[in-house]
Structures are given as structure tokens and as C-alpha cells.
One Martini backbone bead per residue (centre of mass of N, CA, C, O) as a GRO file, in nm:
protein
   54
    1GLU     BB    1   0.056   0.060  -0.022
    2TYR     BB    2   0.342   0.236   0.034
    3LEU     BB    3   0.552   0.167  -0.183
    4PRO     BB    4   0.521   0.382  -0.401
    5TYR     BB    5   0.592   0.625  -0.210
    6LEU     BB    6   0.877   0.533  -0.133
    7LYS     BB    7   0.993   0.522  -0.418
    8THR     BB    8   0.944   0.820  -0.487
    9ALA     BB    9   1.105   0.939  -0.246
   10ALA     BB   10   1.378   0.798  -0.303
   11LYS     BB   11   1.415   0.916  -0.605
   12ALA     BB   12   1.396   1.232  -0.514
   13SER     BB   13   1.685   1.262  -0.381
   14GLY     BB   14   1.930   1.163  -0.593
   15THR     BB   15   2.050   0.933  -0.416
   16PRO     BB   16   2.240   0.672  -0.419
   17GLY     BB   17   2.137   0.448  -0.228
   18LEU     BB   18   2.195   0.469   0.090
   19SER     BB   19   2.014   0.705   0.317
   20CYS     BB   20   1.916   0.935   0.567
   21ASN     BB   21   1.759   1.117   0.323
   22LYS     BB   22   1.545   0.890   0.305
   23ALA     BB   23   1.318   0.683   0.265
   24ALA     BB   24   1.178   0.462   0.527
   25VAL     BB   25   1.164   0.141   0.688
   26ILE     BB   26   1.130   0.049   1.029
   27ASN     BB   27   1.205  -0.235   1.224
   28ILE     BB   28   1.071  -0.317   1.543
   29SER     BB   29   1.079  -0.518   1.784
   30THR     BB   30   0.894  -0.631   2.043
   31VAL     BB   31   1.120  -0.604   2.254
   32ALA     BB   32   1.193  -0.299   2.186
   33GLY     BB   33   0.866  -0.229   2.230
   34SER     BB   34   0.901  -0.280   2.534
   35ILE     BB   35   0.877  -0.111   2.816
   36SER     BB   36   0.943  -0.337   3.035
   37THR     BB   37   1.211  -0.456   2.883
   38MET     BB   38   1.406  -0.218   2.808
   39PRO     BB   39   1.580  -0.154   3.045
   40SER     BB   40   1.751  -0.424   3.031
   41LEU     BB   41   1.844  -0.349   2.713
   42PHE     BB   42   1.981  -0.064   2.707
   43GLU     BB   43   2.288  -0.128   2.746
   44GLN     BB   44   2.306  -0.290   2.470
   45PHE     BB   45   2.050  -0.109   2.339
   46PRO     BB   46   2.042   0.226   2.263
   47LEU     BB   47   1.690   0.336   2.234
   48LEU     BB   48   1.597   0.620   2.323
   49PRO     BB   49   1.422   0.748   2.095
   50TYR     BB   50   1.210   0.522   2.113
   51CYS     BB   51   1.130   0.545   2.408
   52VAL     BB   52   1.033   0.840   2.383
   53SER     BB   53   0.808   0.782   2.168
   54LYS     BB   54   0.630   0.611   2.382
   0.00000   0.00000   0.00000
């Protein structure tokens, strides 16, 4: 459903290959998405921006 929009946005950047300035879909696992589990995992995987967004 969103793939055509992502492709259009990625092509519009004009930069070939991967870039932080392009459209992207980021998959975050259910463990990283768990507010109760995240404090114990934070030392190994510092996902502070994701925790703040929760």
C-alpha cells in the first residue's frame, strides 16, 4: 500500500544507494518495543529515541 510512495520519495532524493536522507521503513522488534523489557536491554542496545517516542 505504501510501497509506491516510498519508491517515489526515495527516487526524489537524487542520491543513489542507502542514505539517511531518504524515505525508509524501519522495523523494530516486539522486544525493543516493550516498555517493560526495554530498561534491561537498554545497556546493550541504547534505543533512547525509540523509548522517548513511546
